[in-house]
PDB file of C-alpha atoms in Angstrom:
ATOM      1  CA  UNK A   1      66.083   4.158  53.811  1.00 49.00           C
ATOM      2  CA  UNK A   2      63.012   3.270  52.127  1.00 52.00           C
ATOM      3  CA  UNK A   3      61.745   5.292  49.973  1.00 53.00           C
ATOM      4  CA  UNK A   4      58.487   7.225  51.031  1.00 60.00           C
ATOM      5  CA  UNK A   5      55.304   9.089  48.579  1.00 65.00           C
ATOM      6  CA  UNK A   6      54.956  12.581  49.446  1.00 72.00           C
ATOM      7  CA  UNK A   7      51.779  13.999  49.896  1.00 84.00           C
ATOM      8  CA  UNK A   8      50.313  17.384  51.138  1.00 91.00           C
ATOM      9  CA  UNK A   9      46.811  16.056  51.513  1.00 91.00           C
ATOM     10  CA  UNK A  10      46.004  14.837  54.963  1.00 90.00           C
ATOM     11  CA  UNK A  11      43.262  12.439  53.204  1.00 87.00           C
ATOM     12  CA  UNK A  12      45.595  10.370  51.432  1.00 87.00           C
ATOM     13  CA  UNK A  13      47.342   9.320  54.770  1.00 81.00           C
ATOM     14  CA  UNK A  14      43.659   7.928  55.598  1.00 80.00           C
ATOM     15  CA  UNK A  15      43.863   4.020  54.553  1.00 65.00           C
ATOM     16  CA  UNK A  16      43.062   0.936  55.855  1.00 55.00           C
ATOM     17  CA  UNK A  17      42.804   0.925  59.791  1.00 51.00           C
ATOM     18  CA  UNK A  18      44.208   4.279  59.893  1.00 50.00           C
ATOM     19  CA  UNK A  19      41.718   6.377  61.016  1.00 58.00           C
ATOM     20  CA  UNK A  20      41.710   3.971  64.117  1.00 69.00           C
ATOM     21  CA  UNK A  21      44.566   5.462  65.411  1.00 74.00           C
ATOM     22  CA  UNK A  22      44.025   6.655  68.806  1.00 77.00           C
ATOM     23  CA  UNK A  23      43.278  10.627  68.828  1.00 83.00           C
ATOM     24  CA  UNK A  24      41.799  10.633  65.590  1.00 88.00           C
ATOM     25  CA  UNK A  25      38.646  11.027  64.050  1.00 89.00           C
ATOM     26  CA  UNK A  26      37.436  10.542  60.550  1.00 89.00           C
ATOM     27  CA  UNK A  27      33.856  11.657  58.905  1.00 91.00           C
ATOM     28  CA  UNK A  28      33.180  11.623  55.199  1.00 91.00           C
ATOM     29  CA  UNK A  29      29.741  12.581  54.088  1.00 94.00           C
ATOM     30  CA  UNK A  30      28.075  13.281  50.427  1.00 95.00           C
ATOM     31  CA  UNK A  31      27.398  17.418  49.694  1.00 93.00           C
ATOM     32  CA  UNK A  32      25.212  17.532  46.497  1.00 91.00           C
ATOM     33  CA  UNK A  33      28.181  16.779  43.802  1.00 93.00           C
ATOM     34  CA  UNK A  34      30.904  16.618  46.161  1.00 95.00           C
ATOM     35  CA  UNK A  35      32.358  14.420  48.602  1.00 95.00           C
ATOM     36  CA  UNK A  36      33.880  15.946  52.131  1.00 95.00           C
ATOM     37  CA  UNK A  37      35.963  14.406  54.602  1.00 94.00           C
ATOM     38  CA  UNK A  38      36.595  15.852  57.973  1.00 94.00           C
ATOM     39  CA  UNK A  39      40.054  14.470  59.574  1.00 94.00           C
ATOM     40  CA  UNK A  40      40.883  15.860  63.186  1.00 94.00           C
ATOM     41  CA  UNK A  41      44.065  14.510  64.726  1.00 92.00           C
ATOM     42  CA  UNK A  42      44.438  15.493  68.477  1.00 91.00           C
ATOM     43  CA  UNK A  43      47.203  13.165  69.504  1.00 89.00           C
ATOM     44  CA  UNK A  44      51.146  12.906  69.156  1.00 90.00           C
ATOM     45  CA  UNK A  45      50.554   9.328  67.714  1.00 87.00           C
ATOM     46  CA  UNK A  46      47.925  10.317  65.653  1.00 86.00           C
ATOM     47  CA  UNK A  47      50.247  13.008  64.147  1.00 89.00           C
ATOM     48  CA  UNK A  48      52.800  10.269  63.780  1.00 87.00           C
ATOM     49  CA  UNK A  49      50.646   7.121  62.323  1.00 84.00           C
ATOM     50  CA  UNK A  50      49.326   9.867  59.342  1.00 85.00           C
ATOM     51  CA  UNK A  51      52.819  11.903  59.256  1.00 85.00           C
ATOM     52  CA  UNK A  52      50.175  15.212  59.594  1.00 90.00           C
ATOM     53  CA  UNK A  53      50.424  17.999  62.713  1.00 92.00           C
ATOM     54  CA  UNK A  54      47.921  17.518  64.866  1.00 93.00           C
ATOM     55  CA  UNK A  55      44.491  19.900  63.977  1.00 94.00           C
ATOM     56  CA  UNK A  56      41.660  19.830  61.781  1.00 96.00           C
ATOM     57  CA  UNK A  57      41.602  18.738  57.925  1.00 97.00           C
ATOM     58  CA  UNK A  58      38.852  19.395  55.679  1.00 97.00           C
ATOM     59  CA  UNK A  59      38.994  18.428  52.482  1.00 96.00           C
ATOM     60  CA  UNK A  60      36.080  18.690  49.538  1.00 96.00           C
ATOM     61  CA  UNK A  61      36.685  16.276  46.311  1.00 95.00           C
ATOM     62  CA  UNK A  62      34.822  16.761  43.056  1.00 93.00           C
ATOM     63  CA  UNK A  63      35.647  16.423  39.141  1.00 89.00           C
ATOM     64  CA  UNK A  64      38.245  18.607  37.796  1.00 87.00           C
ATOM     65  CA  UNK A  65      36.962  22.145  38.621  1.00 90.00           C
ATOM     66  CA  UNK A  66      37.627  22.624  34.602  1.00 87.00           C
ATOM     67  CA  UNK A  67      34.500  20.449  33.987  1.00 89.00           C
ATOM     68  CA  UNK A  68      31.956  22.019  36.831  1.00 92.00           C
ATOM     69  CA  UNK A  69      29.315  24.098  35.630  1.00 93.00           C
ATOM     70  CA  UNK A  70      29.011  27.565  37.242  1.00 94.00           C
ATOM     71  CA  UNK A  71      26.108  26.355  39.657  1.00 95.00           C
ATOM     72  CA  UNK A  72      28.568  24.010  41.215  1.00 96.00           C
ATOM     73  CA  UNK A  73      31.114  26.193  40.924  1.00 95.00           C
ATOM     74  CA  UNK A  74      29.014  28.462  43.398  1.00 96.00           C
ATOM     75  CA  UNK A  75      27.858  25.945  45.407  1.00 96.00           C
ATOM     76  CA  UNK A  76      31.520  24.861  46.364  1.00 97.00           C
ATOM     77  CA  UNK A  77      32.613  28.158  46.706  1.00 97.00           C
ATOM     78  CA  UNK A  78      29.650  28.750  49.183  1.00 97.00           C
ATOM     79  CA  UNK A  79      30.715  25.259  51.057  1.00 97.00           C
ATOM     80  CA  UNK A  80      34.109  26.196  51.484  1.00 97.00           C
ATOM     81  CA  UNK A  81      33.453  30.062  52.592  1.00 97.00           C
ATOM     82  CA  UNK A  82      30.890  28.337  55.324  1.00 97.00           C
ATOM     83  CA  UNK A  83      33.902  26.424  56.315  1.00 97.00           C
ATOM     84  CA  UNK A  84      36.354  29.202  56.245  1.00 97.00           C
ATOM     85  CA  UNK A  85      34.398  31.454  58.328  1.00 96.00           C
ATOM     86  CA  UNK A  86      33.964  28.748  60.619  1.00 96.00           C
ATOM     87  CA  UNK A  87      37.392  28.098  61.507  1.00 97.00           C
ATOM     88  CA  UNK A  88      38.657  31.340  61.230  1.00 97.00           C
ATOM     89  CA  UNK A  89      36.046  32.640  63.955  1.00 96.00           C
ATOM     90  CA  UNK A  90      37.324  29.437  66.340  1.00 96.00           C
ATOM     91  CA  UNK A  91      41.138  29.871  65.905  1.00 96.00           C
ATOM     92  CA  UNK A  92      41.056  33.627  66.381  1.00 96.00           C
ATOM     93  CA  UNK A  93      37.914  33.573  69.222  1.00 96.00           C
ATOM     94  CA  UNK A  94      36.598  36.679  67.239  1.00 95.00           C
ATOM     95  CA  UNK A  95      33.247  36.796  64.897  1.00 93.00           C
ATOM     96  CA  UNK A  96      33.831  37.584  60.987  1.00 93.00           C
ATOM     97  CA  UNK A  97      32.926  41.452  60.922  1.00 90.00           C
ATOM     98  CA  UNK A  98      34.612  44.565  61.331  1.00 88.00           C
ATOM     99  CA  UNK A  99      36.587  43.415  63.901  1.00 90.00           C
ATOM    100  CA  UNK A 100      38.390  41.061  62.637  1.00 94.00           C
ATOM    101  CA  UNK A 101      41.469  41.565  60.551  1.00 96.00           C
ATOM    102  CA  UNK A 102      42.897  39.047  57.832  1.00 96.00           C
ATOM    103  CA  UNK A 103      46.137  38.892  56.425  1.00 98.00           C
ATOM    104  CA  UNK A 104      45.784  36.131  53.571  1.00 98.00           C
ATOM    105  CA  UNK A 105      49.456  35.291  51.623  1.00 97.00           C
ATOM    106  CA  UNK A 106      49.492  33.804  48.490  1.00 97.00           C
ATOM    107  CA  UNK A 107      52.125  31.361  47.882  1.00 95.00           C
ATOM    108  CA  UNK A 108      54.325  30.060  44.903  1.00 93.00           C
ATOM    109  CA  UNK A 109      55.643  31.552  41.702  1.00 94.00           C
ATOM    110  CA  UNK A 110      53.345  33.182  39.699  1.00 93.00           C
ATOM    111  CA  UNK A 111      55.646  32.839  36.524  1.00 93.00           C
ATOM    112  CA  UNK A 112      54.834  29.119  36.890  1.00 92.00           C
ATOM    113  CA  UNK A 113      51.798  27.833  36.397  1.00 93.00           C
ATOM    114  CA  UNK A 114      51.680  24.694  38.495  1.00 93.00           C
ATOM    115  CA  UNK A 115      52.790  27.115  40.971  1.00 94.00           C
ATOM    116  CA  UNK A 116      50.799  30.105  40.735  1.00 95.00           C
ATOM    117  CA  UNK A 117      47.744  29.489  42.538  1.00 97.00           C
ATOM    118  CA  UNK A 118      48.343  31.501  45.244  1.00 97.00           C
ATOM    119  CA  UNK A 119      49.255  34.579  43.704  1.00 97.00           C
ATOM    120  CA  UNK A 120      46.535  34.317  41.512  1.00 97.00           C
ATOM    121  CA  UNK A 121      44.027  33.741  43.995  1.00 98.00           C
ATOM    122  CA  UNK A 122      45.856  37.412  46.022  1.00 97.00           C
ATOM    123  CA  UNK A 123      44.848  39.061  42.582  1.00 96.00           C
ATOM    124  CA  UNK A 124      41.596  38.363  42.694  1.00 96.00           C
ATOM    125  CA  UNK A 125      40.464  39.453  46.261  1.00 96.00           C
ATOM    126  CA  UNK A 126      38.532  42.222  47.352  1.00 92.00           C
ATOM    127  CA  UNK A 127      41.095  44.180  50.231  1.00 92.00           C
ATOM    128  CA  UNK A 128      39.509  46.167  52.625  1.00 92.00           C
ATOM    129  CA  UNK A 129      42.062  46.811  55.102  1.00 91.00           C
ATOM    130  CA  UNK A 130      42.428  50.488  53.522  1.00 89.00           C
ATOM    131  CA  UNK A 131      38.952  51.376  53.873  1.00 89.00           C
ATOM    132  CA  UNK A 132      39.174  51.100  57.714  1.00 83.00           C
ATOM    133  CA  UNK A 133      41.897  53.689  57.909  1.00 81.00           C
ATOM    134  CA  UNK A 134      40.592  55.744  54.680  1.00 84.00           C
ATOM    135  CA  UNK A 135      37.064  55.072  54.610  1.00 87.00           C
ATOM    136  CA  UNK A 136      36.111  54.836  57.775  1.00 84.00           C
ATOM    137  CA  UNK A 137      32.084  55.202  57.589  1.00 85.00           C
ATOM    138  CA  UNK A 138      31.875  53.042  54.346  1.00 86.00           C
ATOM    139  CA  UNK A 139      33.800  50.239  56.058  1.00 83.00           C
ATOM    140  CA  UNK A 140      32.044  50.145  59.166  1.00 84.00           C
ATOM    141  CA  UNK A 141      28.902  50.347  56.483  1.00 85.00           C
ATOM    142  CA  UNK A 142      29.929  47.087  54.928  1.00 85.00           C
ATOM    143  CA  UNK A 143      30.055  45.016  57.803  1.00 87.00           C
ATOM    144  CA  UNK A 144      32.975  43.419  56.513  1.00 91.00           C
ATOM    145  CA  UNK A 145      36.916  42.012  57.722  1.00 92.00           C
ATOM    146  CA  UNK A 146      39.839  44.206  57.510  1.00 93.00           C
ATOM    147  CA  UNK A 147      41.462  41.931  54.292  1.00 95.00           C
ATOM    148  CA  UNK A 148      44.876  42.576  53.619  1.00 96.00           C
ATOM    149  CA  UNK A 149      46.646  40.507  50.791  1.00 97.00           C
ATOM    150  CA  UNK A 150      50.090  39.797  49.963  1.00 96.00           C
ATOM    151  CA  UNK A 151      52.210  37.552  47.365  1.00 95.00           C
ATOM    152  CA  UNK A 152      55.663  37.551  48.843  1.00 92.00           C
ATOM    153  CA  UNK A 153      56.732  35.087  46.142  1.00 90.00           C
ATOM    154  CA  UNK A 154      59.930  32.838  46.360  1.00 87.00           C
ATOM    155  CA  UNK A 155      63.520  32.639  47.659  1.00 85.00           C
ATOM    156  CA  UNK A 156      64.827  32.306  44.088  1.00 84.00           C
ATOM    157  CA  UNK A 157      62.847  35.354  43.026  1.00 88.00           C
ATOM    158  CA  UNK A 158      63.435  37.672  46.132  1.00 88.00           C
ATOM    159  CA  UNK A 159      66.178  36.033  48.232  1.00 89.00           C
ATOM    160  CA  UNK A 160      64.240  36.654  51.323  1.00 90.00           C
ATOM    161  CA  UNK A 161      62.300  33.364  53.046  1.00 91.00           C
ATOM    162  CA  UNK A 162      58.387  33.538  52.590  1.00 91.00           C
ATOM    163  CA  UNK A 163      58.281  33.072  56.351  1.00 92.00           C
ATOM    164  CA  UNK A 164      60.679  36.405  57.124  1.00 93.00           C
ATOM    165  CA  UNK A 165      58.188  38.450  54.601  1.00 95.00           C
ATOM    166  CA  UNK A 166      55.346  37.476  55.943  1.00 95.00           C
ATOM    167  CA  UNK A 167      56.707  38.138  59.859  1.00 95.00           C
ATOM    168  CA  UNK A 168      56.906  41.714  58.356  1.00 95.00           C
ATOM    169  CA  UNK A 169      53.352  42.073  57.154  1.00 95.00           C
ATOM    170  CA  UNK A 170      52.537  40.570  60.301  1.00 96.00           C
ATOM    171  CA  UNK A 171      54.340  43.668  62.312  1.00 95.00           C
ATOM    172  CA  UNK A 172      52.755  45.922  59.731  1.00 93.00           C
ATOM    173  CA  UNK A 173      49.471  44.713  59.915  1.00 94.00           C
ATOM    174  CA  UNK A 174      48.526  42.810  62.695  1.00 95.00           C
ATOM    175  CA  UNK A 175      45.981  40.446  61.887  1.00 97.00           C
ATOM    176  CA  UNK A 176      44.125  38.115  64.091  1.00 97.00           C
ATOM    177  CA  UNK A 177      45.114  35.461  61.716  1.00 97.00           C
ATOM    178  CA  UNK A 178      46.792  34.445  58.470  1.00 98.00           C
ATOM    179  CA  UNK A 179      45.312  32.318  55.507  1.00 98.00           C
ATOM    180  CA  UNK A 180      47.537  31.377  53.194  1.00 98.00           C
ATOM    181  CA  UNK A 181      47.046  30.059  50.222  1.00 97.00           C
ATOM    182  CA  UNK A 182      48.936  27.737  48.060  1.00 96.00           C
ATOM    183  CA  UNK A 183      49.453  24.865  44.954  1.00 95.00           C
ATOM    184  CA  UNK A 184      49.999  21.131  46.612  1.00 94.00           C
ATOM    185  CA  UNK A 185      51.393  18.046  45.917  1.00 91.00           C
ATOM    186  CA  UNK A 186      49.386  14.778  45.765  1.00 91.00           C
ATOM    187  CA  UNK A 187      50.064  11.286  45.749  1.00 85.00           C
ATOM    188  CA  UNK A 188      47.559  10.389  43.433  1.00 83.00           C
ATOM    189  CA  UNK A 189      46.717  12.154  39.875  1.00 84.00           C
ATOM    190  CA  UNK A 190      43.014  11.780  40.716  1.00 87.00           C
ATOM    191  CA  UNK A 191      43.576  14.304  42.977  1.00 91.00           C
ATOM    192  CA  UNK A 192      45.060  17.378  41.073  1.00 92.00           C
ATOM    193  CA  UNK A 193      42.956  20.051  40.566  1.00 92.00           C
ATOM    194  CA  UNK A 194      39.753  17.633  42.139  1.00 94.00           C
ATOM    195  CA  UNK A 195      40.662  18.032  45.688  1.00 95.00           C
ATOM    196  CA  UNK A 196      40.576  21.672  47.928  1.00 97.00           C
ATOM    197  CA  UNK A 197      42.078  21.227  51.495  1.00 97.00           C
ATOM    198  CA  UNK A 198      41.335  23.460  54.270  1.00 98.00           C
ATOM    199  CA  UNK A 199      43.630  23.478  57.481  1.00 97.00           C
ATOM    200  CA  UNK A 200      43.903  25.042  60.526  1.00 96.00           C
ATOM    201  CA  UNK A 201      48.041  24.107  60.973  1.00 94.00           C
ATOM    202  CA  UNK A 202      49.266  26.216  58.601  1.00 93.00           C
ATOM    203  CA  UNK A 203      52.168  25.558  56.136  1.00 91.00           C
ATOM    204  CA  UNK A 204      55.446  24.272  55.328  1.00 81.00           C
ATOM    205  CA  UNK A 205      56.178  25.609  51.684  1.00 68.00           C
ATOM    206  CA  UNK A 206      57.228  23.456  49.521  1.00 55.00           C
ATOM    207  CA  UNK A 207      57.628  20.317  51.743  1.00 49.00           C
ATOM    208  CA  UNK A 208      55.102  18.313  48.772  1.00 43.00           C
ATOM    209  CA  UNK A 209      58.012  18.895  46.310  1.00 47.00           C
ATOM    210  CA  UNK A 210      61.179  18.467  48.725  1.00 49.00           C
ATOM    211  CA  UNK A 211      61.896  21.976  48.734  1.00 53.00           C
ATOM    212  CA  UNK A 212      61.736  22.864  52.512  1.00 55.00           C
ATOM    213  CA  UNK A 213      61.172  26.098  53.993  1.00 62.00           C
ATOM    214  CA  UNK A 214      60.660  27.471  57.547  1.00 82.00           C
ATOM    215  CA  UNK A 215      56.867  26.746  57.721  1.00 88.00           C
ATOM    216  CA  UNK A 216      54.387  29.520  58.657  1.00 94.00           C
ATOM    217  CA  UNK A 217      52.136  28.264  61.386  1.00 94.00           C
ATOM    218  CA  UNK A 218      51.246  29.846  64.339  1.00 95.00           C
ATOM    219  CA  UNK A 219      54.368  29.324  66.291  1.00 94.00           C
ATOM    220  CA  UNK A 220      56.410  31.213  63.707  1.00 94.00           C
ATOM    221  CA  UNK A 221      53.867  33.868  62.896  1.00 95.00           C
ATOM    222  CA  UNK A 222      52.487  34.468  66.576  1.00 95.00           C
ATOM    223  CA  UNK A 223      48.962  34.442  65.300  1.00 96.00           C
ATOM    224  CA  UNK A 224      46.956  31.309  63.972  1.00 97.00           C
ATOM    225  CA  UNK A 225      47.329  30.796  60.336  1.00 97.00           C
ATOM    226  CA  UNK A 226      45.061  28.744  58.277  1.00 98.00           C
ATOM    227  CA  UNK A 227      45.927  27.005  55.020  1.00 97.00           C
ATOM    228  CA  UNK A 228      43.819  26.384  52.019  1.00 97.00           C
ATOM    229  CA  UNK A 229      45.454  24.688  48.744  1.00 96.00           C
ATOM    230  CA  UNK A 230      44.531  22.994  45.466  1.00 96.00           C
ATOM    231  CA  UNK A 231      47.016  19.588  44.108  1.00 95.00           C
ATOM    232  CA  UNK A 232      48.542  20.240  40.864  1.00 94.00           C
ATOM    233  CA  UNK A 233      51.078  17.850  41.309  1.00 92.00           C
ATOM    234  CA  UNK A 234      52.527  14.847  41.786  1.00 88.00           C
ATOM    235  CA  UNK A 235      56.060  13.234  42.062  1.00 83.00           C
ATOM    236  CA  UNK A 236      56.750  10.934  39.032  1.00 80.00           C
ATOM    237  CA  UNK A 237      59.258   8.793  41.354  1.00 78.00           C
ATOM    238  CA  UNK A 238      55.583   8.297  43.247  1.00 78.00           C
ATOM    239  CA  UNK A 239      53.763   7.269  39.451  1.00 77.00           C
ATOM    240  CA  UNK A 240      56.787   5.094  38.733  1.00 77.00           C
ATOM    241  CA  UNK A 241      56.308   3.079  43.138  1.00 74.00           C
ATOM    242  CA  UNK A 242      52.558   2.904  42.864  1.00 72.00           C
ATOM    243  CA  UNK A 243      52.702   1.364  39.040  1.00 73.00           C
ATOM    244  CA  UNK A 244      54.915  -1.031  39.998  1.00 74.00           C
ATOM    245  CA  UNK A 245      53.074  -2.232  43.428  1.00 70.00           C
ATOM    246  CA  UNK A 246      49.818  -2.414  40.935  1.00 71.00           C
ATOM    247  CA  UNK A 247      51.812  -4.646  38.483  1.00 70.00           C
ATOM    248  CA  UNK A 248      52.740  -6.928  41.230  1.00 68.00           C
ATOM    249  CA  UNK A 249      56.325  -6.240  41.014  1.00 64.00           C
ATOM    250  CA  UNK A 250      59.051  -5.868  44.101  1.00 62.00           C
ATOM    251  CA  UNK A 251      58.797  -2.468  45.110  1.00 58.00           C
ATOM    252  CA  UNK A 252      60.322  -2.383  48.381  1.00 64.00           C
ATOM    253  CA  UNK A 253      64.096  -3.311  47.003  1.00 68.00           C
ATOM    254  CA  UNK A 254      67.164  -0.408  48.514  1.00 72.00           C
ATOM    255  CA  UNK A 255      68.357  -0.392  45.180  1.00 69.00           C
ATOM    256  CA  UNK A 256      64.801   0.885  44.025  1.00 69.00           C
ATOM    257  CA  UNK A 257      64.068   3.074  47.339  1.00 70.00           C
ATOM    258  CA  UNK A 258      67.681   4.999  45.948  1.00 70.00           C
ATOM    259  CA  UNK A 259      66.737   5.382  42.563  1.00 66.00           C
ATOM    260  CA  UNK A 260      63.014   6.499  43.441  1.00 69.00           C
ATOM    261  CA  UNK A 261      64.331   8.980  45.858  1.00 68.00           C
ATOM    262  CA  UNK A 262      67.573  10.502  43.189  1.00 65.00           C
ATOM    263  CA  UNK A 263      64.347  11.137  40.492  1.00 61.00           C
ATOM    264  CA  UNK A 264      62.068  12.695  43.148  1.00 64.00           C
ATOM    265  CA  UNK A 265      62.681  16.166  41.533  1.00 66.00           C
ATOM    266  CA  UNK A 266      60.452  15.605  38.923  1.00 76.00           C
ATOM    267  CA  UNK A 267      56.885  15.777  39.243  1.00 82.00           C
ATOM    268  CA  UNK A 268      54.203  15.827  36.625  1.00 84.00           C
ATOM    269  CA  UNK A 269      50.818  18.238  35.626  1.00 87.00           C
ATOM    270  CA  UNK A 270      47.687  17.722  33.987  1.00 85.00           C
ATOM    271  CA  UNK A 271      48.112  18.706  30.513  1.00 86.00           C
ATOM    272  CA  UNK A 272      45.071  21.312  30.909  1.00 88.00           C
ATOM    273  CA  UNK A 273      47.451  22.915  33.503  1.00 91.00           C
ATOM    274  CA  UNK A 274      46.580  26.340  32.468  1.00 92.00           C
ATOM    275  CA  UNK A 275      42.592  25.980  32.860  1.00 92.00           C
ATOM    276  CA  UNK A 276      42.725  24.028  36.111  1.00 93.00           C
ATOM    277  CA  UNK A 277      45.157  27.033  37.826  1.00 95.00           C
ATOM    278  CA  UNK A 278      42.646  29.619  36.624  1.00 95.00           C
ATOM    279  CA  UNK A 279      39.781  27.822  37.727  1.00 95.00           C
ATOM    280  CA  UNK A 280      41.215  26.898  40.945  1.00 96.00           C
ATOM    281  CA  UNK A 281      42.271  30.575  41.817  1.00 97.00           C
ATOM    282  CA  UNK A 282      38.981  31.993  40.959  1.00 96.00           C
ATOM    283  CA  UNK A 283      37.391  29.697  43.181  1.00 97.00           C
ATOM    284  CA  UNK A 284      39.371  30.026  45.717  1.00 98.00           C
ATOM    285  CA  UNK A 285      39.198  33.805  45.436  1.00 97.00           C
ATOM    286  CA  UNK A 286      35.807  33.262  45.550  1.00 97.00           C
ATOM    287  CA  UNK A 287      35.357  31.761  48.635  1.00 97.00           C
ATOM    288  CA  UNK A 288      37.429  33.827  50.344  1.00 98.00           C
ATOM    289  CA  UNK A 289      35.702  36.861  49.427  1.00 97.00           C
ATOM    290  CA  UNK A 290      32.271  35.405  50.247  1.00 97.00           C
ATOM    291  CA  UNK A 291      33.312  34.218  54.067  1.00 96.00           C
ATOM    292  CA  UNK A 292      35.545  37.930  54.627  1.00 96.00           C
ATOM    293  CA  UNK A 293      33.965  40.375  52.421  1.00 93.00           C
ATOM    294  CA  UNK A 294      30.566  39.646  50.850  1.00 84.00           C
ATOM    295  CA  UNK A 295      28.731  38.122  53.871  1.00 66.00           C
TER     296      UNK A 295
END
């Protein structure tokens, strides 16, 4: 079995003659500082060619969010709330107002910082589910979703699947869709914490890292579920493959493939993990809030 990179980002399975693949299509434009690319896949071979579900990618790459001022901090959170609202209003048929209710889940560990984007990003959203029931008058006053927020964690923290948490929200609750919210793996380390993905497939968590759980899409949740996610990592055994390809050297031996694949449980971080997490939740936070809550 040869041994395969593992990637989360739908963009890096765009190379080459790719994007020919019948039943996809592939736009990349310039947005001030940034760079987006807009990858729809509506075919069973397109799904297979890219190893992606079939739906809509879009992704926005810019330096690390560590080095962007707070003007194009803004403007990206502005680009991605456009494209949030968007796609929320077409997978749930319903306008962004007080009619529509939002569950969004944040992901991963927050005791681990690679991991704790999605949490993070939960902590830092403005709910207004509550005012609906409590505040009736002010909530119809704001214009705004019904935002509910949850950070179910892990299975080594609660021993409960992220999937079976979230189905209970999702009897609790009821929302028109889900967004969840979570840290990615990339193939490349020009990608971690440069690169925000949007989705409208939803989620397998952990599948970047090899840690498999039931995903949360809308066949599992019963209501469409959106996914937005940052990179912070990437698989050394993937480092290790791509250096040796650059150097010219036989990277396609079993014996390799079997090593590659035994050291695939270690991945590496940016050394300014810590600033690229915060950064990355309070944009994301951001965004969210401006396309639900703000208007």
């Amino acid at each position: 079995m040869a041994f395969s990179a593992r990637s989360d980002l739908a963009l890096e399975g765009v190379s080459g003659e790719n994007w020919r693949v019948g039943g996809t299509e592939w736009s990349q434009r310039r947005v001030g500082p940034f760079r987006e690319s807009r990858l729809t896949i509506r075919s069973e071979a397109g799904a297979r060619a890219l190893g992606k579900p079939q739906g809509e990618y879009l992704t926005f790459e810019c330096r690390g969010l560590h080095q962007l001022s707070e003007r194009e901090e803004t403007q990206l959170a502005r680009l991605l709330s456009r494209e949030l609202r968007g796609m929320a209003e077409r997978v749930s048929g319903k306008c962004v107002g007080k009619e529509l209710s939002l569950l969004v889940a944040g992901l991963g560990n927050a005791d681990l910082t690679v991991d704790a984007i999605g949490p993070r990003t939960v902590s830092g959203l403005t709910a207004t589910r509550h005012l609906a029931q409590y505040e009736e008058e002010l909530y119809h006053s704001l214009g705004c979703a019904a935002l509910s927020a949850v950070a179910p964690g892990v299975l080594g923290q609660t021993g409960i699947e992220t999937s079976a948490l979230l189905l209970g929200a999702v009897d609790c609750v009821h929302p028109d869709l889900i967004l969840v919210v979570d840290a990615l793996a990339a193939r490349g380390c020009e990608r971690l914490g440069r690169t925000v993905q949007l989705s409208d497939v939803g989620i397998e968590p952990g599948s970047g890292v090899g840690n498999r759980r039931r995903a949360i899409t809308r066949e599992t949740m019963g209501v469409p579920v959106l996914a937005l996610g940052i990179p912070t990592v990437v698989s050394s055994a993937t480092l290790v493959w791509d250096a040796l390809s650059e150097a010219g050297l036989r990277a396609d031996s079993p014996a390799l493939s079997r090593v590659l694949r035994e050291g695939e449980s270690f991945f590496v971080s940016p050394r300014e993990c810590d600033l690229l997490v915060a950064r990355a939740a309070s944009l994301l936070a951001r965004a969210i809030d401006l396309a639900f809550v703000e208007g």
